[in-house]
């Protein structure tokens, strides 16, 4: 359900804006409340889509530390493999027998009757099983340790005072598109000379406040100024998928970002 019902939209439509240049006239530009509601709801969808993008970015950035953990584990496990291979036959048999016992307790609990009647395997079979576990774990650790994440470079910074503002940027950008359309119709093609989008900062601040309290008026003002560029491209602030994402989808799907659906 949208946060921008007719009551909220009506309140926002009452906000007046003053020209920044020339005659300091003020006006209420959003007389078409239905169109305003549609614009606000588009901005709302853009906001939540941007939040999903942030989760996407955080997920893949976190994978780098995950791979580092796995590399350290693989290095440590190599020592386990060497120690296992250097064991005497008797030591391996004893360890395998104890492994079978603790595995049975883990599965059956402290039920002495079930433990007593459980099937027993020859110790040579137990050693072979434990050897297989060690070898497979070693292979797994080495394989995971080889993983690399190739994230395309060139993403512009999108932070203000250690705060990520991409969701606010996406929200404001959608409202700017509506603002430009409305002002062009009511003021003319040169509307930006007197009514640049920045003069609507109070409107945008109160609108975003319906979704979150994460941003200050200063955050909103800064973002709105950055949107004034004629060649502004919101995609420049979005992290592209890793170049080798296809490999993960095929070989290690558990590492792929679990998208929550379309925005």
XYZ file of N, CA and C in Angstrom:
789
model
N 0.852 -1.192 0.000
C 0.000 0.000 0.000
C 0.890 1.245 0.000
N 0.533 2.214 -0.808
C 1.338 3.423 -0.927
C 1.167 4.338 0.279
N 2.252 5.009 0.633
C 2.180 6.001 1.714
C 1.497 7.276 1.251
N 1.341 7.416 -0.075
C 0.817 8.664 -0.614
C -0.654 8.518 -1.004
N -1.470 8.514 0.045
C -2.903 8.554 -0.167
C -3.347 9.973 -0.466
N -4.621 10.149 -0.742
C -5.123 11.468 -1.139
C -4.943 12.519 -0.044
N -5.023 12.109 1.226
C -4.872 13.076 2.311
C -3.456 13.658 2.324
N -2.459 12.793 2.240
C -1.067 13.254 2.218
C -0.802 14.085 0.966
N -1.309 13.613 -0.166
C -1.106 14.338 -1.417
C -1.712 15.735 -1.342
N -2.890 15.847 -0.744
C -3.548 17.155 -0.615
C -2.723 18.099 0.245
N -2.124 17.583 1.307
C -1.283 18.409 2.166
C -0.045 18.895 1.415
N 0.552 17.999 0.649
C 1.749 18.382 -0.108
C 1.416 19.389 -1.208
N 0.235 19.235 -1.794
C -0.166 20.145 -2.875
C -0.374 21.570 -2.373
N -0.573 21.737 -1.065
C -0.795 23.065 -0.494
C 0.508 23.839 -0.286
N 1.639 23.171 -0.392
C 2.923 23.835 -0.159
C 3.212 24.819 -1.289
N 3.525 26.041 -0.915
C 3.833 27.067 -1.896
C 5.339 27.141 -2.112
N 5.728 27.532 -3.315
C 7.148 27.707 -3.624
C 7.355 29.124 -4.148
N 8.505 29.694 -3.804
C 8.829 31.055 -4.236
C 9.901 31.029 -5.304
N 9.763 31.921 -6.260
C 10.764 32.025 -7.320
C 12.106 32.429 -6.715
N 13.166 31.899 -7.279
C 14.498 32.232 -6.768
C 15.086 33.459 -7.446
N 14.509 33.853 -8.601
C 15.020 35.014 -9.340
C 13.860 35.858 -9.846
N 14.182 37.066 -10.220
C 13.161 37.935 -10.802
C 12.105 38.318 -9.776
N 10.900 38.451 -10.221
C 9.795 38.779 -9.334
C 9.597 37.627 -8.359
N 9.658 37.920 -7.043
C 9.591 36.854 -6.045
C 8.160 36.387 -5.845
N 7.532 35.971 -6.925
C 6.177 35.464 -6.811
C 6.204 34.069 -6.196
N 5.123 33.668 -5.590
C 4.998 32.316 -5.054
C 3.762 31.670 -5.652
N 3.772 30.364 -5.730
C 2.638 29.659 -6.311
C 2.557 28.254 -5.773
N 1.377 27.654 -5.982
C 1.155 26.248 -5.677
C 1.106 25.522 -7.025
N 2.190 24.899 -7.404
C 2.269 24.351 -8.762
C 1.484 23.062 -8.988
N 1.119 22.376 -7.924
C 0.531 21.045 -8.112
C -0.981 21.078 -7.937
N -1.648 21.757 -8.867
C -3.109 21.835 -8.763
C -3.787 20.549 -9.222
N -3.113 19.747 -10.064
C -3.657 18.459 -10.492
C -3.203 17.405 -9.482
N -4.046 17.160 -8.483
C -3.654 16.275 -7.386
C -3.514 14.824 -7.823
N -4.302 14.415 -8.793
C -4.194 13.040 -9.271
C -2.837 12.814 -9.939
N -2.424 13.783 -10.765
C -1.116 13.682 -11.419
C 0.001 13.718 -10.380
N -0.192 14.558 -9.355
C 0.807 14.631 -8.285
C 0.891 13.304 -7.538
N -0.257 12.716 -7.261
C -0.252 11.431 -6.564
C 0.483 10.363 -7.372
N 0.229 10.340 -8.666
C 0.911 9.367 -9.527
C 2.420 9.600 -9.512
N 2.828 10.874 -9.530
C 4.256 11.200 -9.503
C 4.883 10.777 -8.173
N 4.184 11.032 -7.082
C 4.694 10.651 -5.763
C 4.806 9.138 -5.634
N 3.861 8.437 -6.184
C 3.914 6.977 -6.104
C 5.015 6.410 -6.993
N 5.285 7.063 -8.125
C 6.436 6.657 -8.943
C 7.730 6.892 -8.167
N 7.793 8.041 -7.486
C 8.977 8.353 -6.682
C 9.129 7.349 -5.539
N 8.021 6.970 -4.968
C 8.038 5.980 -3.887
C 8.583 4.644 -4.386
N 8.131 4.218 -5.552
C 8.637 2.955 -6.122
C 10.130 3.066 -6.424
N 10.533 4.220 -6.924
C 11.963 4.434 -7.204
C 12.779 4.388 -5.923
N 12.219 4.917 -4.852
C 12.898 4.922 -3.554
C 13.145 3.495 -3.078
N 12.123 2.664 -3.109
C 12.271 1.292 -2.626
C 13.131 0.454 -3.574
N 13.070 0.776 -4.848
C 13.952 0.092 -5.790
C 15.413 0.441 -5.506
N 15.651 1.690 -5.139
C 17.013 2.114 -4.800
C 17.495 1.438 -3.521
N 16.593 1.250 -2.561
C 16.970 0.531 -1.345
C 17.363 -0.909 -1.674
N 16.627 -1.501 -2.599
C 16.977 -2.860 -3.024
C 18.338 -2.855 -3.701
N 18.624 -1.812 -4.470
C 19.931 -1.686 -5.108
C 21.039 -1.577 -4.058
N 20.768 -0.872 -2.984
C 21.749 -0.751 -1.907
C 22.024 -2.113 -1.276
N 20.969 -2.896 -1.096
C 21.160 -4.243 -0.551
C 21.962 -5.100 -1.523
N 21.707 -4.889 -2.806
C 22.442 -5.597 -3.851
C 23.939 -5.265 -3.769
N 24.241 -3.978 -3.656
C 25.635 -3.546 -3.579
C 26.305 -4.093 -2.324
N 25.603 -4.000 -1.198
C 26.177 -4.466 0.064
C 26.462 -5.964 0.011
N 25.564 -6.701 -0.643
C 25.739 -8.155 -0.738
C 27.034 -8.503 -1.457
N 27.262 -7.877 -2.623
C 28.440 -8.234 -3.404
C 29.724 -7.668 -2.811
N 29.633 -6.535 -2.141
C 30.815 -6.027 -1.446
C 31.181 -6.958 -0.289
N 30.168 -7.496 0.375
C 30.402 -8.401 1.491
C 31.040 -9.714 1.027
N 30.767 -10.114 -0.219
C 31.332 -11.367 -0.712
C 32.858 -11.331 -0.716
N 33.433 -10.173 -0.866
C 34.887 -10.082 -0.847
C 35.444 -10.544 0.496
N 34.797 -10.133 1.581
C 35.252 -10.573 2.898
C 34.943 -12.058 3.104
N 33.846 -12.520 2.511
C 33.508 -13.947 2.592
C 34.597 -14.789 1.930
N 35.035 -14.356 0.765
C 36.087 -15.102 0.062
C 37.402 -15.080 0.841
N 37.666 -13.969 1.511
C 38.877 -13.888 2.311
C 38.802 -14.859 3.491
N 37.642 -14.969 4.112
C 37.446 -15.936 5.185
C 37.700 -17.353 4.671
N 37.187 -17.641 3.493
C 37.348 -18.981 2.941
C 38.800 -19.275 2.585
N 39.530 -18.252 2.134
C 40.952 -18.448 1.845
C 41.730 -18.782 3.126
N 41.397 -18.066 4.192
C 42.061 -18.354 5.459
C 41.722 -19.756 5.951
N 40.465 -20.140 5.786
C 40.051 -21.482 6.196
C 40.771 -22.548 5.379
N 40.877 -22.333 4.082
C 41.554 -23.305 3.212
C 43.013 -23.463 3.625
N 43.662 -22.353 3.948
C 45.054 -22.421 4.383
C 45.184 -23.211 5.685
N 44.262 -22.967 6.610
C 44.302 -23.692 7.890
C 43.977 -25.169 7.701
N 43.007 -25.464 6.815
C 42.599 -26.844 6.630
C 43.688 -27.672 5.957
N 44.543 -27.008 5.212
C 45.666 -27.727 4.602
C 46.523 -28.378 5.678
N 46.626 -27.714 6.819
C 47.365 -28.296 7.933
C 46.688 -29.535 8.482
N 45.354 -29.523 8.504
C 44.604 -30.700 8.955
C 44.864 -31.878 8.029
N 44.857 -31.605 6.738
C 45.092 -32.669 5.753
C 46.484 -33.264 5.932
N 47.464 -32.394 6.089
C 48.839 -32.893 6.280
C 48.937 -33.743 7.545
N 48.308 -33.281 8.621
C 48.352 -34.032 9.882
C 47.671 -35.385 9.738
N 46.539 -35.412 9.029
C 45.821 -36.681 8.805
C 46.676 -37.646 7.993
N 47.289 -37.149 6.946
C 48.099 -38.018 6.087
C 49.351 -38.539 6.798
N 49.824 -37.795 7.781
C 51.038 -38.190 8.499
C 50.752 -39.120 9.684
N 49.476 -39.348 9.980
C 49.115 -40.228 11.092
C 49.488 -41.673 10.787
N 49.785 -42.405 11.841
C 49.996 -43.849 11.684
C 48.652 -44.517 11.454
N 48.691 -45.715 10.968
C 47.458 -46.465 10.699
C 46.642 -46.631 11.974
N 47.305 -46.929 13.073
C 46.586 -47.130 14.334
C 45.918 -45.847 14.799
N 46.618 -44.723 14.653
C 46.044 -43.442 15.064
C 44.825 -43.093 14.222
N 44.871 -43.367 12.930
C 43.723 -43.111 12.057
C 42.541 -43.989 12.433
N 42.807 -45.263 12.745
C 41.731 -46.178 13.123
C 41.074 -45.724 14.419
N 41.894 -45.308 15.366
C 41.342 -44.859 16.641
C 40.503 -43.606 16.458
N 41.009 -42.640 15.678
C 40.267 -41.408 15.430
C 38.968 -41.691 14.683
N 39.012 -42.602 13.706
C 37.817 -42.945 12.941
C 36.772 -43.608 13.823
N 37.215 -44.461 14.738
C 36.285 -45.134 15.640
C 35.606 -44.132 16.564
N 36.392 -43.184 17.094
C 35.814 -42.157 17.957
C 34.888 -41.235 17.172
N 35.240 -40.956 15.934
C 34.382 -40.133 15.071
C 33.027 -40.808 14.883
N 33.050 -42.110 14.663
C 31.794 -42.851 14.483
C 30.960 -42.801 15.748
N 31.619 -42.895 16.914
C 30.903 -42.863 18.184
C 30.234 -41.514 18.416
N 30.958 -40.450 18.250
C 30.389 -39.122 18.474
C 29.317 -38.804 17.429
N 29.477 -39.323 16.215
C 28.444 -39.137 15.189
C 27.158 -39.839 15.598
N 27.292 -41.043 16.191
C 26.119 -41.794 16.637
C 25.426 -41.079 17.792
N 26.216 -40.544 18.733
C 25.639 -39.807 19.858
C 24.932 -38.547 19.354
N 25.523 -37.898 18.375
C 24.902 -36.701 17.812
C 23.576 -37.027 17.155
N 23.490 -38.196 16.542
C 22.264 -38.601 15.841
C 21.234 -39.210 16.783
N 21.676 -40.066 17.726
C 20.752 -40.830 18.566
C 20.603 -40.267 19.969
N 21.455 -39.309 20.326
C 21.422 -38.790 21.679
C 22.047 -39.779 22.660
N 21.728 -39.628 23.937
C 22.310 -40.489 24.979
C 21.457 -41.729 25.246
N 20.740 -42.191 24.231
C 19.916 -43.402 24.361
C 20.832 -44.620 24.298
N 21.126 -45.198 25.451
C 22.101 -46.283 25.518
C 21.635 -47.521 24.759
N 20.325 -47.770 24.747
C 19.815 -48.948 24.042
C 20.042 -48.825 22.538
N 19.711 -47.652 21.995
C 19.913 -47.450 20.557
C 21.401 -47.446 20.203
N 22.207 -46.869 21.077
C 23.642 -46.846 20.819
C 24.227 -48.255 20.844
N 23.677 -49.074 21.721
C 24.211 -50.435 21.857
C 23.867 -51.315 20.664
N 22.706 -51.083 20.062
C 22.272 -51.957 18.956
C 22.544 -51.342 17.591
N 23.210 -50.220 17.565
C 23.494 -49.602 16.266
C 24.423 -50.520 15.469
N 24.299 -50.504 14.145
C 25.181 -51.361 13.328
C 26.624 -50.883 13.408
N 27.547 -51.813 13.493
C 28.970 -51.491 13.561
C 29.645 -51.819 12.235
N 30.468 -50.937 11.794
C 31.206 -51.138 10.555
C 32.666 -51.459 10.870
N 33.299 -52.205 9.987
C 34.727 -52.502 10.188
C 35.514 -51.207 10.276
N 36.543 -51.202 11.102
C 37.305 -49.990 11.317
C 37.953 -49.502 10.023
N 38.287 -50.428 9.117
C 38.881 -50.012 7.844
C 37.894 -49.182 7.021
N 36.606 -49.559 7.118
C 35.563 -48.801 6.412
C 35.421 -47.410 7.031
N 35.512 -47.341 8.364
C 35.402 -46.055 9.047
C 36.557 -45.136 8.668
N 37.757 -45.700 8.573
C 38.913 -44.904 8.171
C 38.725 -44.360 6.764
N 38.217 -45.227 5.856
C 38.000 -44.801 4.471
C 36.974 -43.679 4.407
N 35.928 -43.759 5.246
C 34.897 -42.719 5.260
C 35.475 -41.402 5.761
N 36.248 -41.485 6.849
C 36.828 -40.264 7.389
C 37.841 -39.670 6.423
N 38.579 -40.527 5.742
C 39.537 -40.047 4.746
C 38.812 -39.317 3.619
N 37.675 -39.872 3.220
C 36.893 -39.240 2.147
C 36.373 -37.880 2.610
N 35.904 -37.800 3.865
C 35.411 -36.529 4.386
C 36.512 -35.478 4.370
N 37.705 -35.872 4.805
C 38.833 -34.943 4.835
C 39.189 -34.473 3.436
N 39.237 -35.405 2.479
C 39.616 -35.059 1.106
C 38.575 -34.158 0.456
N 37.295 -34.490 0.642
C 36.233 -33.673 0.035
C 36.208 -32.268 0.656
N 36.395 -32.200 1.981
C 36.422 -30.895 2.636
C 37.606 -30.078 2.154
N 38.730 -30.731 1.957
C 39.916 -30.035 1.456
C 39.682 -29.495 0.044
N 39.083 -30.320 -0.790
C 38.799 -29.908 -2.169
C 37.811 -28.736 -2.172
N 36.811 -28.821 -1.312
C 35.814 -27.747 -1.221
C 36.452 -26.440 -0.772
N 37.273 -26.524 0.267
C 37.924 -25.318 0.781
C 38.825 -24.691 -0.270
N 39.595 -25.522 -0.965
C 40.489 -24.994 -2.005
C 39.701 -24.352 -3.135
N 38.597 -24.980 -3.514
C 37.787 -24.449 -4.618
C 37.170 -23.107 -4.238
N 36.638 -23.017 -3.020
C 36.039 -21.763 -2.576
C 37.090 -20.662 -2.476
N 38.311 -21.048 -2.080
C 39.377 -20.061 -1.904
C 39.822 -19.454 -3.226
N 39.496 -20.093 -4.339
C 39.901 -19.595 -5.651
C 38.982 -18.499 -6.176
N 37.841 -18.307 -5.530
C 36.828 -17.384 -6.056
C 37.329 -15.943 -6.065
N 36.978 -15.227 -7.103
C 37.281 -13.802 -7.226
C 36.014 -13.079 -7.647
N 35.892 -11.852 -7.206
C 34.727 -11.044 -7.555
C 35.197 -9.858 -8.368
N 34.735 -9.776 -9.602
C 35.161 -8.699 -10.499
C 34.033 -7.676 -10.586
N 34.150 -6.599 -9.804
C 33.125 -5.550 -9.791
C 33.591 -4.400 -10.681
N 32.792 -4.013 -11.651
C 33.189 -2.919 -12.552
C 33.495 -1.639 -11.786
N 34.509 -0.933 -12.207
C 34.884 0.325 -11.564
C 34.108 1.482 -12.193
N 34.232 2.654 -11.578
C 33.672 3.849 -12.201
C 32.398 4.358 -11.575
N 31.888 3.705 -10.544
C 30.675 4.190 -9.910
C 30.971 5.481 -9.143
N 30.162 6.484 -9.356
C 30.359 7.746 -8.670
C 30.009 7.606 -7.187
N 30.646 8.442 -6.382
C 30.331 8.434 -4.968
C 28.926 8.979 -4.771
N 28.203 8.394 -3.836
C 26.832 8.814 -3.592
C 26.600 8.912 -2.088
N 27.499 9.647 -1.421
C 27.416 9.748 0.021
C 27.509 11.216 0.457
N 26.815 11.514 1.519
C 26.899 12.823 2.152
C 27.122 12.592 3.642
N 28.256 13.057 4.147
C 28.547 12.931 5.577
C 28.390 11.483 6.043
N 29.005 10.559 5.298
C 28.981 9.128 5.626
C 27.592 8.499 5.493
N 26.683 9.190 4.830
C 25.327 8.668 4.659
C 25.080 8.386 3.178
N 24.601 7.187 2.891
C 24.278 6.843 1.512
C 22.959 7.509 1.131
N 22.955 8.209 0.001
C 21.776 9.004 -0.365
C 21.148 8.566 -1.685
N 21.493 7.397 -2.168
C 20.991 6.993 -3.480
C 19.470 6.836 -3.495
N 18.879 6.380 -2.388
C 17.422 6.224 -2.354
C 16.747 7.595 -2.387
N 17.299 8.555 -1.639
C 16.780 9.923 -1.682
C 16.959 10.506 -3.081
N 18.090 10.240 -3.686
C 18.364 10.753 -5.036
C 17.329 10.215 -6.035
N 17.051 8.925 -5.948
C 16.083 8.319 -6.868
C 14.695 8.903 -6.661
N 14.329 9.106 -5.413
C 13.022 9.686 -5.080
C 12.905 11.103 -5.637
N 13.914 11.927 -5.355
C 13.879 13.325 -5.802
C 13.916 13.428 -7.324
N 14.657 12.542 -7.965
C 14.763 12.593 -9.417
C 13.396 12.383 -10.075
N 12.637 11.433 -9.575
C 11.301 11.192 -10.136
C 10.403 12.397 -9.936
N 10.516 13.052 -8.794
C 9.704 14.245 -8.560
C 10.160 15.406 -9.438
N 11.451 15.466 -9.728
C 11.950 16.523 -10.614
C 11.345 16.379 -12.016
N 11.208 15.151 -12.479
C 10.606 14.935 -13.802
C 9.191 15.502 -13.836
N 8.444 15.284 -12.748
C 7.079 15.823 -12.683
C 7.111 17.344 -12.547
N 8.013 17.835 -11.721
C 8.169 19.281 -11.542
C 8.454 19.969 -12.873
N 9.391 19.434 -13.628
C 9.739 20.032 -14.917
C 8.538 20.059 -15.853
N 7.773 18.997 -15.843
C 6.596 18.934 -16.722
C 5.557 19.972 -16.308
N 5.289 20.059 -15.014
C 4.285 21.005 -14.512
C 4.717 22.447 -14.745
N 5.964 22.765 -14.419
C 6.435 24.132 -14.540
C 6.561 24.558 -15.994
N 6.907 23.642 -16.851
C 7.010 23.965 -18.282
C 5.645 24.393 -18.828
N 4.591 23.711 -18.352
C 3.245 24.028 -18.827
C 2.740 25.354 -18.251
N 3.063 25.619 -16.998
C 2.504 26.794 -16.345
C 3.373 28.050 -16.480
N 4.691 27.899 -16.538
C 5.605 29.054 -16.573
C 6.214 29.267 -17.955
N 6.463 28.165 -18.664
C 7.095 28.268 -19.971
C 8.437 27.545 -19.998
N 9.058 27.532 -21.174
C 10.298 26.770 -21.344
C 11.446 27.307 -20.498
N 11.399 28.591 -20.144
C 12.487 29.167 -19.353
C 12.180 29.150 -17.854
N 11.315 28.226 -17.427
C 10.895 28.188 -16.028
C 12.072 28.039 -15.065
N 13.110 27.319 -15.493
C 14.235 27.034 -14.598
C 14.996 28.291 -14.188
N 14.841 29.366 -14.962
C 15.528 30.611 -14.598
C 14.941 31.217 -13.333
N 13.685 30.944 -13.098
C 13.036 31.484 -11.900
C 12.600 30.414 -10.912
N 12.237 29.260 -11.454
C 11.731 28.188 -10.601
C 12.539 26.909 -10.819
N 13.823 26.994 -10.470
C 14.647 25.784 -10.522
C 14.100 24.783 -9.493
N 14.336 23.544 -9.711
C 13.790 22.499 -8.839
C 14.198 22.702 -7.379
N 15.328 23.352 -7.171
C 15.832 23.539 -5.808
C 14.877 24.340 -4.926
N 14.030 25.166 -5.531
C 13.118 25.967 -4.707
C 12.011 25.101 -4.114
N 11.905 23.874 -4.557
C 10.863 22.964 -4.049
C 11.392 22.073 -2.934
N 12.489 22.483 -2.287
C 13.113 21.608 -1.291
C 12.182 21.303 -0.112
N 11.334 22.262 0.271
C 10.409 22.016 1.373
C 9.398 20.939 0.993
N 8.920 21.011 -0.230
C 7.983 20.013 -0.738
C 8.616 18.624 -0.742
N 9.832 18.513 -1.285
C 10.501 17.216 -1.378
C 10.825 16.671 0.011
N 11.252 17.557 0.918
C 11.578 17.107 2.266
C 10.347 16.525 2.961
N 9.226 17.212 2.855
C 8.007 16.710 3.509
C 7.500 15.450 2.823
N 7.742 15.324 1.531
C 7.313 14.122 0.813
C 8.133 12.904 1.245
N 9.455 13.058 1.303
C 10.304 11.923 1.689
C 10.086 11.561 3.154
N 9.665 12.538 3.956
C 9.404 12.275 5.372
C 8.237 11.311 5.558
N 7.415 11.149 4.526
C 6.318 10.191 4.599
C 6.835 8.761 4.504
N 8.078 8.609 4.030
C 8.668 7.282 3.877
C 9.740 6.985 4.913
N 10.491 8.023 5.317
C 11.616 7.797 6.219
C 12.011 9.083 6.916
N 12.662 8.945 8.062
C 13.208 10.098 8.775
C 14.735 10.109 8.695
N 15.287 9.371 7.747
C 16.740 9.230 7.623
C 17.436 10.477 7.092
N 16.674 11.379 6.457
C 17.318 12.505 5.773
C 16.934 13.841 6.405
N 17.897 14.740 6.395
C 17.662 16.089 6.899
C 17.294 17.018 5.743
N 16.899 18.231 6.091
C 16.613 19.223 5.051
C 17.874 19.536 4.243
N 19.006 19.518 4.925
C 20.268 19.783 4.225
C 20.572 18.663 3.225
N 20.315 17.413 3.605
C 20.502 16.297 2.670
C 19.666 16.507 1.412
N 18.409 16.881 1.631
C 17.489 17.086 0.507
C 17.975 18.231 -0.376
N 18.376 19.334 0.242
C 18.834 20.503 -0.524
C 20.063 20.157 -1.369
N 20.987 19.414 -0.810
C 22.194 19.041 -1.549
C 21.883 18.135 -2.735
N 21.025 17.169 -2.497
C 20.657 16.250 -3.583
C 19.942 16.994 -4.691
N 19.044 17.900 -4.335
C 18.282 18.624 -5.341
C 19.187 19.510 -6.191
N 20.202 20.087 -5.573
C 21.158 20.880 -6.355
C 21.921 19.994 -7.337
N 22.242 18.789 -6.906
C 23.005 17.900 -7.784
C 22.181 17.415 -8.971
N 20.859 17.503 -8.858
C 19.982 17.040 -9.939
C 19.782 18.096 -11.025
N 20.341 19.287 -10.844
C 20.114 20.368 -11.795
C 20.860 20.162 -13.113
N 21.867 19.298 -13.114
C 22.650 19.078 -14.331
C 21.764 18.575 -15.465
N 21.922 19.187 -16.627
C 21.090 18.809 -17.778
C 21.385 17.403 -18.250
N 22.616 16.945 -18.053
C 22.976 15.601 -18.512
C 23.036 14.608 -17.356
N 22.271 14.883 -16.296
C 22.261 13.997 -15.137
C 21.778 12.597 -15.541
N 22.508 11.592 -15.085
C 22.157 10.200 -15.391
C 22.152 9.403 -14.092
N 20.970 8.995 -13.603
C 20.909 8.262 -12.329
C 21.641 6.936 -12.374
N 21.792 6.356 -13.561
C 22.465 5.061 -13.664
C 23.948 5.136 -13.299
N 24.516 6.342 -13.348
C 25.931 6.487 -13.003
C 26.181 6.248 -11.522
N 25.112 6.253 -10.738
C 25.259 6.061 -9.297
C 24.885 4.641 -8.880
N 24.696 3.767 -9.838
C 24.312 2.396 -9.522
C 25.436 1.430 -9.843
N 25.670 0.519 -8.945
C 26.720 -0.475 -9.136
C 26.236 -1.536 -10.119
N 27.028 -1.794 -11.142
C 26.671 -2.828 -12.110
C 26.910 -4.198 -11.493
N 26.228 -5.220 -11.992
C 26.488 -6.577 -11.488
C 27.939 -6.960 -11.736
N 28.512 -7.826 -10.896
C 29.884 -8.276 -11.126
C 30.042 -8.849 -12.527
N 31.199 -8.623 -13.135
C 31.431 -9.104 -14.499
C 31.303 -10.613 -14.611
N 31.630 -11.320 -13.526
C 31.592 -12.784 -13.573
C 30.378 -13.353 -12.855
N 29.269 -12.595 -12.832
C 28.072 -13.049 -12.142
C 27.515 -14.332 -12.750
N 27.710 -14.516 -14.067
C 27.219 -15.735 -14.714
C 27.851 -16.981 -14.138
N 29.111 -16.882 -13.757
C 29.811 -18.026 -13.165
C 29.178 -18.384 -11.830
N 28.860 -17.374 -11.026
C 28.246 -17.635 -9.735
C 26.854 -18.249 -9.893
N 26.091 -17.719 -10.841
C 24.739 -18.244 -11.042
C 24.766 -19.716 -11.420
N 25.789 -20.110 -12.154
C 25.872 -21.496 -12.633
C 26.531 -22.414 -11.607
N 27.668 -21.978 -11.037
C 28.445 -22.851 -10.171
C 28.142 -22.664 -8.672
N 27.796 -21.449 -8.286
C 27.565 -21.195 -6.867
C 26.344 -20.295 -6.681
N 25.175 -20.805 -7.042
C 23.952 -19.978 -6.995
C 23.632 -19.453 -5.597
N 24.145 -20.129 -4.567
C 23.881 -19.665 -3.196
C 24.531 -18.321 -2.899
N 25.465 -17.896 -3.756
C 26.139 -16.611 -3.560
C 25.453 -15.464 -4.290
N 24.520 -15.775 -5.162
C 23.857 -14.732 -5.951
C 22.884 -13.956 -5.067
N 22.841 -12.656 -5.275
C 21.969 -11.800 -4.470
C 20.522 -12.276 -4.537
N 19.889 -12.506 -3.387
C 18.495 -12.981 -3.375
C 17.524 -11.824 -3.567
N 17.272 -11.463 -4.800
C 16.387 -10.334 -5.098
C 15.017 -10.561 -4.484
N 14.403 -9.450 -4.031
C 13.104 -9.542 -3.354
C 11.925 -9.249 -4.272
N 12.184 -9.254 -5.533
C 11.096 -8.965 -6.468
C 11.300 -7.654 -7.172
N 10.469 -7.354 -8.102
C 10.601 -6.138 -8.895
C 10.179 -4.925 -8.100
N 10.879 -3.814 -8.396
C 10.547 -2.558 -7.720
C 9.455 -1.833 -8.441
